[in-house]
Every structure is written in C-alpha cells, then in structure tokens.
Amino acid sequence: MDKFVIEGGVPLCGEVEVNGAKNAVLPIMAATLLAHDVFTIKNIPLVRDVYTMKKVLEVLGCRIEIDESGHVMIIDTRERKGWEAPYELVKQMRASYYVLGSLMGKDKRARVSLPGGCAIGARPVDLHIKGLRSLGARVSVVHGYIEAEAEKLKGTKIILLGRKGPSVGATINTMMAASLAEGETVIEGAALEPEVACVAEFINKMGGKVENAGTPVIKIKGVKELHGCEFEVIPDRIEGGTYLVCGAMTGEILIKNVIPEHMRAVIEKVKEAGAEVEEGEDWLRVKKRELRGTDVDVAPYPGFPTDMQAQFMAAMTIAEGRSVITETIFENRFLHVPELMRMGADIKIEGPSAVVSGVPSLSGAPVMASDLRASAALVLAGLVAEGRTEVHRVYHIDRGYERIVEKLQSLGARIWRERE
Ligand code: EPZ
C-alpha cells in the first residue's frame, strides 16, 4: 500500500491539465456492450477505476487496448460472450453495475453482483431495478447477485425519482437498456449531471435515439441495433473543481481542459469564499485571496456536487469565520472530518451538517484516507498545513485522480509517494 508524504506551506503556482471524466468514461465503457463492434474512446483518464472496468469487460470476453500516452482506448466487443459481473470486481468498484443496463439492452440477460454498501453510505440500487422492471424485465436478487432477464424490453414511462432525488446511475442504466427496447421510453425525474448527457451522446453516436438527456425528462426511441464509433470523453469537472479549490488555498493555478459551465456551482462558491476566478472557454485561472467562511448545501446537478464537499471543507478549515456544510446525498460522507480535526481543524457535526470554524493554520499529521474525495481533501489540507503530513491508504485517490502527485509537484508542491 502507498502513502503520500507532503511538506506543507509551499505556495503553488503554474498550470495543470484536467483529464477525462471518470464518471463518464465508466458508463461509456459499459455502453460498448450494447453492440458487437469496435470502439475508439479518446480523452480517457488513466485512473484505477478505468482499469477495473477494463477487467469487467475482459471477463465478458471483450478485448481492450489502452494507448496510455495518447489517453485512447480501443474496445472490441465482437467476441463478447458472457453476462456476468462477478463479486470480486463489483466489490472493488460499484460502477461495474453499469453492465446491467447494457447487457439487458443487448441480450436481455445479465447477472451482476450486488455492490453492497460503501464507506460513504448504504447506496441502494432500488431505482436501477425499478428501471429495468418497468421495461418488462424479471429481476431478482439471488445469492448476492442481481439476476435480470426478459424475452423483450418494451418502452414505457418511468419515474426514477428516489427519496434523495434523481439517481445518476439508475438514469444511465435505464437509458442504456431502453436504447435497444421496443418503442419509446420516457424517463421522468432523470438526473441532470453532464455525465448523463455525455453517455446519451455516446449512445447516439452508436446509432441510438436519445433526446433531452441533461433535462429531467429523457426520451429514448428504441432502435434495433447499435454500432461501433469514435468518441471523446468530457473533462472531469470534479478533478477540475479539486484543482480550483487547491488554487484558492495555495496560490495561483491555470486549469486547462475544463468546461466551466459544468463547474458553475463550484466556481460560484470558490468566488464567494473570496478567491479570484477568471474563465475562458476551456480554462479557469484561480488566485488565492483571503478566504472567508462560506455555507454550502450539497445538491444534485446543477447544485454543488457531493463529490466536491470534502475538498471545499478542507478550504473552509482555514477560512476566516464559520461555514456550515450540509451533505444530504450520502449519509456518511463526513469521514474526512475526524482526520481534518487531527490536523487542527475545528469542526462539529450536527446531523447532516458540519459546522467549520476557521483556524489560522493547520498542522501536518498522519491521516487516513477513507474514500476518493475525502482523500483529495486530506491532500489539500496537507498542502497548506505546517510541517509534514502523511496520507495513508491513497489507493482511494488513485481510483479517480490521474498522476495527482506529479501534477501537484509541477505546481511546486513538496509531495511524494512512498511504499508503506
Ligand atoms: C454517482 O454515483 C457517482 N459515481 C458518484 O461519484 C457521485 O457521488 C454520485 O453519482 C452523486 O453525484 C459514478 O458516477 C460512478 P446516485 P451513483 O445514484 O450513480 C440514492 C465519486 O466520488 N439512490 O446519483 O451511485 C443514493 O443512495 C463518486 O466519484 C437510491 O436511493 O449515485 C444517493 O442518496 C462517489 N436508490 C442518491 O440516490 C438507487 O437505486 C444519488 O445517488 C440509487 C441511488
């Protein structure tokens, strides 16, 4: 297992290039199962979750090549035979469940391990099952697996809104299955995240007919067959947001290869917190200024993303005054709080809110990463802390941030990776 060692307090300055969106490329890789053909996917991030999804597809008989220097992946699904995503892989990465929608679409048959809970919450899959059942599939949970089958899938109207609002995963899984169903499907209460629209665009490039993805009502006209294509993944708005907050805490960073529109809520909050942000068509420049306490309520897109909550909290620990940060999407997504407190942060958890009282400085300490975004928050805290911080269990961060150590080093940070 690796750890990061950070010597904090060094101002950062320079430019950083954001990679493709992890949460778009994972469902896109799964969506290639909707055809037996060859695909070229560009702008893929070289992160561990992508390699796990590669294994899921390989277990199903696909051939995959990655050109790492070009960030391009070739997926050949022509000899795909299987229908199962095994527990060994799904337990490593929940997003493996995306093969449920694509296998059901293509073959009307799938067996996918139930992912179970994870560090940030219970994460049920009832809406995924609802989507498939509405299309006419028989779905059961047997021996820890979701087993689904149908003679045919039939388009219909499906309301996918859950107790916590829309679901990104259930919207995408249903959209994939419906793209090869008979007739028209209307998904109401669909998730609005840019990753949903990106997957829809990919399906359309395969010859599908998905309309209005990115709005609450998506229409899918089922087609008989889909085919291979070439596609470029959108930039990762959460990686971009992480460097934005990083710049607001440490110096001045030019962030390249982003779509600022996808990051609007985060840009607004970073500005409200006092940082200067300039933007162009595909870049952002952030400059550190005196940070002030700023409240945040996490919400589905276009609201402030849950995936940026931990990083923003790291910034608020050193802001002037008080911030109330409320997380309503995942019930257990404050695992970074006790670790930030080990570094001298003043935070109290009150139900779904964390009340952060800014302190003049953090002090470096050994801390433990518990999930992907919590780890990023600890790295940001380490960069501004006095002295040495060790972030343990960084395999979490490798799931979603490509070459974060090298990117931060290029900005002047004193950070390196060590074997435990
Ligand atoms: C996606 O997870 C992302 N993962 C998450 O990113 C992100 O935090 C989340 O969306 C919210 O934006 C991927 O895209 C691979 P949801 P997903 O279904 O699709 C509840 C990261 O750090 N719900 O939109 O699993 C659920 O419990 C990760 O990159 C149900 O009740 O999230 C949650 O409260 C972590 N029933 C809410 O909906 C269901 O069947 C939103 O979850 C499904 C979800």
CSV table of C-alpha atoms and ligand atoms in Angstrom, one decimal:
chain,number,residue,atom,x,y,z
A,1,MET,CA,0.0,0.0,0.0
A,2,ASP,CA,1.3,3.5,-0.8
A,3,LYS,CA,1.1,6.7,1.2
A,4,PHE,CA,1.7,10.4,0.2
A,5,VAL,CA,4.1,12.5,2.2
A,6,ILE,CA,3.5,16.2,2.0
A,7,GLU,CA,5.6,19.0,3.3
A,8,GLY,CA,3.1,21.8,3.5
A,9,GLY,CA,3.1,25.6,3.4
A,10,VAL,CA,4.6,26.0,0.0
A,11,PRO,CA,2.7,28.4,-2.3
A,12,LEU,CA,1.7,26.7,-5.6
A,13,CYS,CA,1.8,28.3,-9.0
A,14,GLY,CA,1.6,27.1,-12.5
A,15,GLU,CA,-0.8,25.2,-14.8
A,16,VAL,CA,-2.5,21.9,-14.7
A,17,GLU,CA,-4.3,19.8,-17.3
A,18,VAL,CA,-7.5,18.1,-16.3
A,19,ASN,CA,-8.1,14.6,-17.7
A,20,GLY,CA,-11.3,13.0,-19.0
A,21,ALA,CA,-14.3,12.4,-16.6
A,22,LYS,CA,-14.1,9.1,-14.7
A,23,ASN,CA,-17.8,9.2,-14.1
A,24,ALA,CA,-18.5,9.5,-17.8
A,25,VAL,CA,-15.9,7.0,-19.1
A,26,LEU,CA,-17.0,4.2,-16.8
A,27,PRO,CA,-20.7,4.0,-18.1
A,28,ILE,CA,-19.4,4.7,-21.7
A,29,MET,CA,-17.1,1.6,-21.4
A,30,ALA,CA,-20.1,-0.4,-20.2
A,31,ALA,CA,-22.3,1.0,-23.0
A,32,THR,CA,-20.0,-0.5,-25.6
A,33,LEU,CA,-21.6,-3.8,-24.7
A,34,LEU,CA,-24.8,-2.6,-26.5
A,35,ALA,CA,-23.1,-3.6,-29.8
A,36,HIS,CA,-20.7,-6.3,-31.1
A,37,ASP,CA,-18.2,-3.9,-32.7
A,38,VAL,CA,-15.1,-1.8,-32.3
A,39,PHE,CA,-14.9,1.5,-30.4
A,40,THR,CA,-12.3,4.2,-30.0
A,41,ILE,CA,-12.6,6.2,-26.9
A,42,LYS,CA,-10.5,9.3,-26.5
A,43,ASN,CA,-9.5,11.5,-23.5
A,44,ILE,CA,-9.8,8.6,-21.1
A,45,PRO,CA,-8.3,9.2,-17.6
A,46,LEU,CA,-5.6,6.7,-16.6
A,47,VAL,CA,-7.2,6.0,-13.2
A,48,ARG,CA,-7.6,2.7,-11.3
A,49,ASP,CA,-11.4,2.6,-11.8
A,50,VAL,CA,-10.9,2.6,-15.6
A,51,TYR,CA,-8.6,-0.4,-15.2
A,52,THR,CA,-11.2,-2.2,-13.1
A,53,MET,CA,-13.9,-1.6,-15.7
A,54,LYS,CA,-11.4,-2.9,-18.3
A,55,LYS,CA,-11.2,-6.1,-16.3
A,56,VAL,CA,-15.0,-6.3,-16.0
A,57,LEU,CA,-15.3,-6.1,-19.8
A,58,GLU,CA,-12.4,-8.6,-20.3
A,59,VAL,CA,-14.1,-11.1,-18.1
A,60,LEU,CA,-17.1,-10.8,-20.5
A,61,GLY,CA,-14.8,-11.6,-23.5
A,62,CYS,CA,-14.0,-8.1,-24.8
A,63,ARG,CA,-10.5,-7.1,-26.0
A,64,ILE,CA,-9.2,-3.8,-24.8
A,65,GLU,CA,-6.1,-1.9,-25.6
A,66,ILE,CA,-5.0,1.4,-23.9
A,67,ASP,CA,-2.6,3.8,-25.5
A,68,GLU,CA,-1.5,5.5,-22.3
A,69,SER,CA,0.4,8.3,-23.8
A,70,GLY,CA,-2.5,9.2,-26.1
A,71,HIS,CA,-5.2,8.6,-23.5
A,72,VAL,CA,-7.0,6.5,-26.1
A,73,MET,CA,-8.8,3.1,-25.5
A,74,ILE,CA,-9.8,0.7,-28.2
A,75,ILE,CA,-12.6,-1.7,-27.1
A,76,ASP,CA,-13.5,-4.7,-29.3
A,77,THR,CA,-16.8,-6.3,-28.1
A,78,ARG,CA,-17.2,-8.5,-31.2
A,79,GLU,CA,-16.4,-11.7,-29.2
A,80,ARG,CA,-18.2,-10.8,-26.1
A,81,LYS,CA,-20.0,-13.8,-24.7
A,82,GLY,CA,-20.7,-13.6,-21.0
A,83,TRP,CA,-23.4,-11.9,-19.0
A,84,GLU,CA,-21.9,-11.7,-15.5
A,85,ALA,CA,-20.0,-9.1,-13.5
A,86,PRO,CA,-18.5,-11.1,-10.6
A,87,TYR,CA,-18.4,-10.0,-6.9
A,88,GLU,CA,-14.5,-9.8,-7.0
A,89,LEU,CA,-14.7,-6.9,-9.4
A,90,VAL,CA,-18.0,-5.2,-8.3
A,91,LYS,CA,-16.8,-5.0,-4.7
A,92,GLN,CA,-13.7,-3.1,-5.9
A,93,MET,CA,-15.9,-0.6,-7.9
A,94,ARG,CA,-19.6,-0.1,-7.7
A,95,ALA,CA,-19.8,1.4,-11.2
A,96,SER,CA,-19.3,-2.2,-12.5
A,97,TYR,CA,-23.1,-2.3,-12.2
A,98,TYR,CA,-23.3,-0.3,-15.4
A,99,VAL,CA,-23.0,-3.6,-17.4
A,100,LEU,CA,-26.5,-4.4,-16.0
A,101,GLY,CA,-28.2,-1.9,-18.3
A,102,SER,CA,-26.1,-2.6,-21.4
A,103,LEU,CA,-26.3,-6.4,-21.1
A,104,MET,CA,-30.0,-6.2,-20.6
A,105,GLY,CA,-30.3,-3.9,-23.6
A,106,LYS,CA,-28.3,-6.1,-25.9
A,107,ASP,CA,-29.0,-9.7,-24.7
A,108,LYS,CA,-32.0,-9.3,-22.3
A,109,ARG,CA,-29.9,-11.2,-19.8
A,110,ALA,CA,-27.5,-10.1,-17.0
A,111,ARG,CA,-26.1,-11.3,-13.7
A,112,VAL,CA,-24.3,-8.6,-11.7
A,113,SER,CA,-23.1,-8.9,-8.1
A,114,LEU,CA,-25.0,-6.6,-5.8
A,115,PRO,CA,-22.5,-3.9,-4.8
A,116,GLY,CA,-23.4,-3.6,-1.1
A,117,GLY,CA,-22.7,-0.5,0.9
A,118,CYS,CA,-19.6,1.6,0.8
A,119,ALA,CA,-17.8,3.9,3.1
A,120,ILE,CA,-19.9,7.0,2.2
A,121,GLY,CA,-23.3,5.4,2.7
A,122,ALA,CA,-25.8,2.5,2.1
A,123,ARG,CA,-26.2,3.2,-1.6
A,124,PRO,CA,-29.3,1.2,-2.5
A,125,VAL,CA,-30.0,0.0,-6.1
A,126,ASP,CA,-33.8,0.0,-6.0
A,127,LEU,CA,-34.1,2.6,-8.7
A,128,HIS,CA,-31.9,0.6,-11.1
A,129,ILE,CA,-34.1,-2.4,-10.5
A,130,LYS,CA,-37.3,-0.3,-10.9
A,131,GLY,CA,-36.0,1.0,-14.3
A,132,LEU,CA,-35.4,-2.5,-15.7
A,133,ARG,CA,-38.7,-3.9,-14.3
A,134,SER,CA,-40.6,-1.1,-15.9
A,135,LEU,CA,-39.1,-2.1,-19.2
A,136,GLY,CA,-40.5,-5.6,-18.7
A,137,ALA,CA,-37.5,-7.4,-17.2
A,138,ARG,CA,-37.8,-10.0,-14.5
A,139,VAL,CA,-35.3,-9.0,-11.8
A,140,SER,CA,-34.5,-11.0,-8.7
A,141,VAL,CA,-31.7,-10.8,-6.1
A,142,VAL,CA,-30.3,-14.3,-5.6
A,143,HIS,CA,-27.1,-15.3,-3.6
A,144,GLY,CA,-25.9,-11.6,-3.6
A,145,TYR,CA,-26.4,-11.2,-7.3
A,146,ILE,CA,-29.0,-9.2,-9.3
A,147,GLU,CA,-30.3,-11.5,-12.0
A,148,ALA,CA,-32.3,-10.0,-14.8
A,149,GLU,CA,-33.8,-11.4,-17.9
A,150,ALA,CA,-36.6,-10.7,-20.4
A,151,GLU,CA,-37.9,-12.1,-23.7
A,152,LYS,CA,-38.0,-8.5,-24.9
A,153,LEU,CA,-37.9,-5.0,-23.3
A,154,LYS,CA,-40.7,-2.6,-24.1
A,155,GLY,CA,-40.6,1.2,-23.9
A,156,THR,CA,-42.8,2.9,-21.3
A,157,LYS,CA,-42.9,5.9,-18.9
A,158,ILE,CA,-40.7,5.5,-15.9
A,159,ILE,CA,-40.4,7.8,-12.9
A,160,LEU,CA,-37.0,7.4,-11.4
A,161,LEU,CA,-37.0,9.9,-8.6
A,162,GLY,CA,-35.9,8.4,-5.3
A,163,ARG,CA,-36.1,9.6,-1.7
A,164,LYS,CA,-32.9,11.5,-2.2
A,165,GLY,CA,-33.8,12.9,-5.6
A,166,PRO,CA,-32.6,11.7,-9.0
A,167,SER,CA,-30.0,8.9,-9.4
A,168,VAL,CA,-27.2,9.3,-11.9
A,169,GLY,CA,-26.5,5.5,-12.0
A,170,ALA,CA,-30.2,4.5,-12.4
A,171,THR,CA,-30.8,7.1,-15.1
A,172,ILE,CA,-27.8,5.8,-17.1
A,173,ASN,CA,-28.6,2.1,-16.6
A,174,THR,CA,-32.2,2.6,-17.7
A,175,MET,CA,-31.2,4.8,-20.6
A,176,MET,CA,-28.8,2.1,-21.9
A,177,ALA,CA,-31.4,-0.7,-21.6
A,178,ALA,CA,-34.1,1.4,-23.2
A,179,SER,CA,-32.0,2.3,-26.2
A,180,LEU,CA,-32.5,-1.3,-27.6
A,181,ALA,CA,-36.1,-1.7,-26.2
A,182,GLU,CA,-39.1,-1.8,-28.5
A,183,GLY,CA,-40.8,1.6,-28.8
A,184,GLU,CA,-40.4,4.8,-26.8
A,185,THR,CA,-39.3,5.2,-23.2
A,186,VAL,CA,-39.7,8.3,-21.2
A,187,ILE,CA,-37.7,8.7,-18.1
A,188,GLU,CA,-39.1,11.3,-15.7
A,189,GLY,CA,-37.1,12.5,-12.7
A,190,ALA,CA,-33.9,11.9,-14.6
A,191,ALA,CA,-30.5,13.0,-13.2
A,192,LEU,CA,-29.2,16.2,-14.9
A,193,GLU,CA,-25.5,15.6,-14.5
A,194,PRO,CA,-23.3,16.3,-17.5
A,195,GLU,CA,-22.1,12.6,-17.4
A,196,VAL,CA,-25.7,11.5,-18.2
A,197,ALA,CA,-25.7,13.8,-21.3
A,198,CYS,CA,-22.3,12.5,-22.3
A,199,VAL,CA,-23.4,8.9,-22.2
A,200,ALA,CA,-26.5,9.8,-24.2
A,201,GLU,CA,-24.3,11.5,-26.8
A,202,PHE,CA,-22.2,8.3,-27.0
A,203,ILE,CA,-25.3,6.1,-27.4
A,204,ASN,CA,-26.5,8.4,-30.2
A,205,LYS,CA,-23.1,8.1,-31.9
A,206,MET,CA,-23.7,4.4,-31.8
A,207,GLY,CA,-26.9,5.0,-33.8
A,208,GLY,CA,-29.2,5.4,-30.8
A,209,LYS,CA,-32.0,7.9,-30.4
A,210,VAL,CA,-31.8,9.5,-27.0
A,211,GLU,CA,-33.3,13.0,-26.7
A,212,ASN,CA,-33.1,15.7,-24.0
A,213,ALA,CA,-30.5,14.0,-21.8
A,214,GLY,CA,-29.4,16.6,-19.2
A,215,THR,CA,-33.0,17.6,-18.6
A,216,PRO,CA,-35.4,15.9,-16.1
A,217,VAL,CA,-37.4,14.2,-18.9
A,218,ILE,CA,-35.4,12.0,-21.3
A,219,LYS,CA,-37.0,10.4,-24.3
A,220,ILE,CA,-35.4,7.2,-25.8
A,221,LYS,CA,-36.7,5.8,-29.0
A,222,GLY,CA,-35.6,2.1,-29.1
A,223,VAL,CA,-33.6,1.0,-32.2
A,224,LYS,CA,-32.9,-2.5,-33.5
A,225,GLU,CA,-29.2,-2.3,-33.5
A,226,LEU,CA,-26.3,-0.1,-32.4
A,227,HIS,CA,-22.8,0.0,-33.8
A,228,GLY,CA,-19.1,1.0,-33.0
A,229,CYS,CA,-18.0,4.6,-33.1
A,230,GLU,CA,-15.3,7.0,-32.1
A,231,PHE,CA,-15.9,9.3,-29.1
A,232,GLU,CA,-14.2,11.8,-26.9
A,233,VAL,CA,-15.0,11.9,-23.2
A,234,ILE,CA,-15.8,15.3,-21.5
A,235,PRO,CA,-13.3,16.7,-19.0
A,236,ASP,CA,-13.6,15.7,-15.3
A,237,ARG,CA,-15.5,18.5,-13.6
A,238,ILE,CA,-14.6,17.1,-10.1
A,239,GLU,CA,-10.9,16.8,-10.9
A,240,GLY,CA,-11.1,20.4,-12.2
A,241,GLY,CA,-13.0,21.5,-9.1
A,242,THR,CA,-10.4,19.9,-6.9
A,243,TYR,CA,-7.6,22.0,-8.5
A,244,LEU,CA,-9.8,25.1,-8.4
A,245,VAL,CA,-10.2,24.7,-4.6
A,246,CYS,CA,-6.5,23.9,-4.4
A,247,GLY,CA,-5.6,27.1,-6.1
A,248,ALA,CA,-7.9,29.1,-3.8
A,249,MET,CA,-6.0,27.7,-0.9
A,250,THR,CA,-2.4,27.8,-2.1
A,251,GLY,CA,-1.6,30.4,-4.8
A,252,GLU,CA,-2.4,30.7,-8.5
A,253,ILE,CA,-3.3,27.9,-10.9
A,254,LEU,CA,-4.3,27.9,-14.5
A,255,ILE,CA,-6.6,24.9,-15.0
A,256,LYS,CA,-6.8,23.7,-18.6
A,257,ASN,CA,-9.2,21.3,-20.4
A,258,VAL,CA,-12.3,22.1,-18.4
A,259,ILE,CA,-15.9,23.0,-19.3
A,260,PRO,CA,-16.5,25.9,-16.9
A,261,GLU,CA,-20.3,25.6,-17.4
A,262,HIS,CA,-20.2,22.1,-15.8
A,263,MET,CA,-18.5,23.6,-12.8
A,264,ARG,CA,-20.7,26.6,-12.2
A,265,ALA,CA,-21.8,25.9,-8.7
A,266,VAL,CA,-18.3,25.2,-7.5
A,267,ILE,CA,-16.9,28.3,-9.3
A,268,GLU,CA,-19.5,30.5,-7.6
A,269,LYS,CA,-18.8,29.1,-4.2
A,270,VAL,CA,-15.0,29.5,-4.6
A,271,LYS,CA,-15.6,33.1,-5.6
A,272,GLU,CA,-18.0,33.6,-2.7
A,273,ALA,CA,-15.3,32.3,-0.4
A,274,GLY,CA,-13.0,35.1,-1.6
A,275,ALA,CA,-10.8,33.6,-4.3
A,276,GLU,CA,-10.4,35.3,-7.7
A,277,VAL,CA,-11.6,33.2,-10.6
A,278,GLU,CA,-11.2,34.1,-14.3
A,279,GLU,CA,-12.6,31.9,-17.0
A,280,GLY,CA,-12.3,31.2,-20.7
A,281,GLU,CA,-13.9,28.7,-23.0
A,282,ASP,CA,-11.9,25.7,-21.7
A,283,TRP,CA,-9.8,27.1,-18.9
A,284,LEU,CA,-10.0,28.6,-15.4
A,285,ARG,CA,-7.5,30.7,-13.6
A,286,VAL,CA,-7.8,30.8,-9.8
A,287,LYS,CA,-5.9,33.2,-7.5
A,288,LYS,CA,-5.7,32.9,-3.7
A,289,ARG,CA,-7.1,35.7,-1.7
A,290,GLU,CA,-8.1,35.9,2.0
A,291,LEU,CA,-10.6,33.0,2.4
A,292,ARG,CA,-13.9,33.7,4.3
A,293,GLY,CA,-16.3,31.2,5.7
A,294,THR,CA,-19.0,30.2,3.2
A,295,ASP,CA,-22.0,27.9,3.6
A,296,VAL,CA,-22.6,25.1,1.2
A,297,ASP,CA,-25.7,22.8,0.7
A,298,VAL,CA,-24.8,19.9,-1.4
A,299,ALA,CA,-27.4,19.1,-4.1
A,300,PRO,CA,-27.8,17.1,-7.4
A,301,TYR,CA,-26.5,18.9,-10.5
A,302,PRO,CA,-26.6,21.9,-11.2
A,303,GLY,CA,-26.2,22.2,-7.4
A,304,PHE,CA,-23.0,22.0,-5.5
A,305,PRO,CA,-21.7,18.4,-6.1
A,306,THR,CA,-21.4,16.0,-3.2
A,307,ASP,CA,-18.1,14.9,-4.8
A,308,MET,CA,-16.7,18.4,-4.0
A,309,GLN,CA,-17.9,18.7,-0.5
A,310,ALA,CA,-14.8,17.3,1.3
A,311,GLN,CA,-12.4,19.4,-0.7
A,312,PHE,CA,-14.4,22.6,-0.1
A,313,MET,CA,-14.5,21.8,3.6
A,314,ALA,CA,-10.7,21.5,3.6
A,315,ALA,CA,-10.5,25.1,2.3
A,316,MET,CA,-13.1,26.3,4.9
A,317,THR,CA,-11.0,24.9,7.8
A,318,ILE,CA,-8.5,27.8,7.2
A,319,ALA,CA,-11.1,30.5,6.2
A,320,GLU,CA,-11.9,33.5,8.3
A,321,GLY,CA,-15.2,32.8,10.2
A,322,ARG,CA,-17.8,30.0,10.2
A,323,SER,CA,-19.1,27.7,7.4
A,324,VAL,CA,-22.0,25.3,7.6
A,325,ILE,CA,-21.6,22.5,5.1
A,326,THR,CA,-24.6,20.3,4.6
A,327,GLU,CA,-24.5,16.9,2.9
A,328,THR,CA,-27.8,15.4,2.1
A,329,ILE,CA,-27.0,12.9,-0.7
A,330,PHE,CA,-24.8,10.3,1.1
A,331,GLU,CA,-25.5,9.8,4.8
A,332,ASN,CA,-21.9,9.0,5.8
A,333,ARG,CA,-19.8,11.4,3.7
A,334,PHE,CA,-18.0,13.2,6.6
A,335,LEU,CA,-15.3,10.6,7.1
A,336,HIS,CA,-12.7,13.3,6.4
A,337,VAL,CA,-13.9,15.3,9.4
A,338,PRO,CA,-12.1,13.5,12.2
A,339,GLU,CA,-8.9,13.4,10.0
A,340,LEU,CA,-9.1,17.1,9.4
A,341,MET,CA,-9.5,17.6,13.1
A,342,ARG,CA,-6.3,15.6,13.7
A,343,MET,CA,-4.7,18.4,11.7
A,344,GLY,CA,-6.1,21.1,14.0
A,345,ALA,CA,-9.4,21.9,12.2
A,346,ASP,CA,-12.3,23.0,14.3
A,347,ILE,CA,-15.4,21.1,13.0
A,348,LYS,CA,-18.6,20.0,14.7
A,349,ILE,CA,-21.0,17.6,13.1
A,350,GLU,CA,-24.6,18.5,13.7
A,351,GLY,CA,-26.9,16.0,11.9
A,352,PRO,CA,-26.4,16.4,8.2
A,353,SER,CA,-24.2,19.5,8.7
A,354,ALA,CA,-20.6,20.1,9.5
A,355,VAL,CA,-20.0,23.4,11.3
A,356,VAL,CA,-16.5,24.6,10.4
A,357,SER,CA,-14.9,27.4,12.4
A,358,GLY,CA,-11.8,28.6,10.5
A,359,VAL,CA,-8.4,28.3,12.3
A,360,PRO,CA,-5.3,30.4,11.4
A,361,SER,CA,-3.4,27.3,10.3
A,362,LEU,CA,-3.5,23.5,10.2
A,363,SER,CA,-0.6,21.4,11.4
A,364,GLY,CA,0.7,18.4,9.5
A,365,ALA,CA,-0.2,14.9,10.9
A,366,PRO,CA,-0.5,11.3,9.8
A,367,VAL,CA,-4.1,10.9,8.4
A,368,MET,CA,-6.1,8.1,6.8
A,369,ALA,CA,-7.9,8.3,3.5
A,370,SER,CA,-11.3,6.7,3.6
A,371,ASP,CA,-12.8,7.4,0.2
A,372,LEU,CA,-11.8,9.0,-3.0
A,373,ARG,CA,-12.9,12.6,-2.4
A,374,ALA,CA,-12.1,12.5,1.4
A,375,SER,CA,-8.5,11.6,0.3
A,376,ALA,CA,-8.3,14.6,-2.0
A,377,ALA,CA,-9.5,16.8,0.9
A,378,LEU,CA,-6.7,15.5,3.1
A,379,VAL,CA,-4.1,16.2,0.4
A,380,LEU,CA,-5.3,19.8,0.0
A,381,ALA,CA,-5.2,20.2,3.8
A,382,GLY,CA,-1.7,18.7,3.8
A,383,LEU,CA,-0.5,21.3,1.2
A,384,VAL,CA,-1.4,24.2,3.5
A,385,ALA,CA,-0.5,22.6,6.8
A,386,GLU,CA,2.6,23.5,8.7
A,387,GLY,CA,5.1,20.6,8.6
A,388,ARG,CA,4.7,17.1,7.4
A,389,THR,CA,1.5,15.3,6.6
A,390,GLU,CA,1.3,11.6,5.7
A,391,VAL,CA,-1.9,10.5,3.9
A,392,HIS,CA,-2.3,6.7,4.3
A,393,ARG,CA,-4.3,4.4,2.1
A,394,VAL,CA,-4.0,6.5,-1.0
A,395,TYR,CA,-5.3,3.7,-3.2
A,396,HIS,CA,-8.6,5.5,-2.8
A,397,ILE,CA,-7.2,8.6,-4.6
A,398,ASP,CA,-5.7,6.5,-7.4
A,399,ARG,CA,-9.2,5.5,-8.3
A,400,GLY,CA,-10.1,8.9,-9.6
A,401,TYR,CA,-7.1,11.3,-9.9
A,402,GLU,CA,-4.6,10.7,-12.6
A,403,ARG,CA,-1.0,11.4,-11.6
A,404,ILE,CA,-2.0,13.8,-8.8
A,405,VAL,CA,1.4,13.7,-7.2
A,406,GLU,CA,3.2,14.7,-10.4
A,407,LYS,CA,0.6,17.4,-11.2
A,408,LEU,CA,1.0,18.9,-7.8
A,409,GLN,CA,4.8,18.7,-8.0
A,410,SER,CA,4.7,20.6,-11.3
A,411,LEU,CA,2.9,23.4,-9.4
A,412,GLY,CA,5.8,23.5,-6.9
A,413,ALA,CA,4.3,21.3,-4.1
A,414,ARG,CA,6.6,19.2,-2.0
A,415,ILE,CA,4.6,15.9,-2.2
A,416,TRP,CA,5.8,12.4,-3.0
A,417,ARG,CA,4.6,8.8,-2.9
A,418,GLU,CA,6.2,6.2,-0.6
A,419,ARG,CA,5.6,2.5,0.0
A,420,GLU,CA,4.2,1.8,3.4
B,1,EPZ,C1,-22.6,8.8,-9.0
B,1,EPZ,O1,-22.9,7.7,-8.1
B,1,EPZ,C2,-21.1,9.0,-8.9
B,1,EPZ,N1,-20.5,7.7,-9.3
B,1,EPZ,C3,-20.7,9.4,-7.5
B,1,EPZ,O2,-19.3,9.7,-7.6
B,1,EPZ,C4,-21.5,10.7,-7.1
B,1,EPZ,O3,-21.2,11.0,-5.8
B,1,EPZ,C5,-23.0,10.4,-7.3
B,1,EPZ,O4,-23.3,10.0,-8.6
B,1,EPZ,C6,-23.8,11.6,-7.0
B,1,EPZ,O5,-23.5,12.7,-7.9
B,1,EPZ,C7,-20.3,7.4,-10.6
B,1,EPZ,O6,-20.8,8.1,-11.5
B,1,EPZ,C8,-19.6,6.2,-10.9
B,1,EPZ,P1,-26.7,8.3,-7.4
B,1,EPZ,P2,-24.3,7.0,-8.1
B,1,EPZ,O7,-27.4,7.0,-7.8
B,1,EPZ,O8,-24.8,6.9,-9.5
B,1,EPZ,C9,-29.8,7.3,-3.9
B,1,EPZ,C10,-17.1,9.8,-6.8
B,1,EPZ,O9,-16.5,10.2,-5.8
B,1,EPZ,N2,-30.2,6.1,-4.6
B,1,EPZ,O10,-26.9,9.5,-8.2
B,1,EPZ,O11,-24.2,5.7,-7.4
B,1,EPZ,C11,-28.3,7.2,-3.4
B,1,EPZ,O12,-28.2,6.5,-2.2
B,1,EPZ,C12,-18.4,9.0,-6.7
B,1,EPZ,O13,-16.6,9.9,-8.0
B,1,EPZ,C13,-31.3,5.4,-4.3
B,1,EPZ,O14,-32.0,5.7,-3.3
B,1,EPZ,O15,-25.2,8.0,-7.2
B,1,EPZ,C14,-28.0,8.7,-3.2
B,1,EPZ,O16,-28.5,9.2,-2.0
B,1,EPZ,C15,-18.8,8.6,-5.4
B,1,EPZ,N3,-31.6,4.3,-5.0
B,1,EPZ,C16,-28.7,9.4,-4.3
B,1,EPZ,O17,-29.7,8.4,-4.7
B,1,EPZ,C17,-30.9,3.9,-6.1
B,1,EPZ,O18,-31.3,2.9,-6.7
B,1,EPZ,C18,-27.9,9.7,-5.5
B,1,EPZ,O19,-27.1,8.6,-5.9
B,1,EPZ,C19,-29.8,4.7,-6.5
B,1,EPZ,C20,-29.5,5.8,-5.8
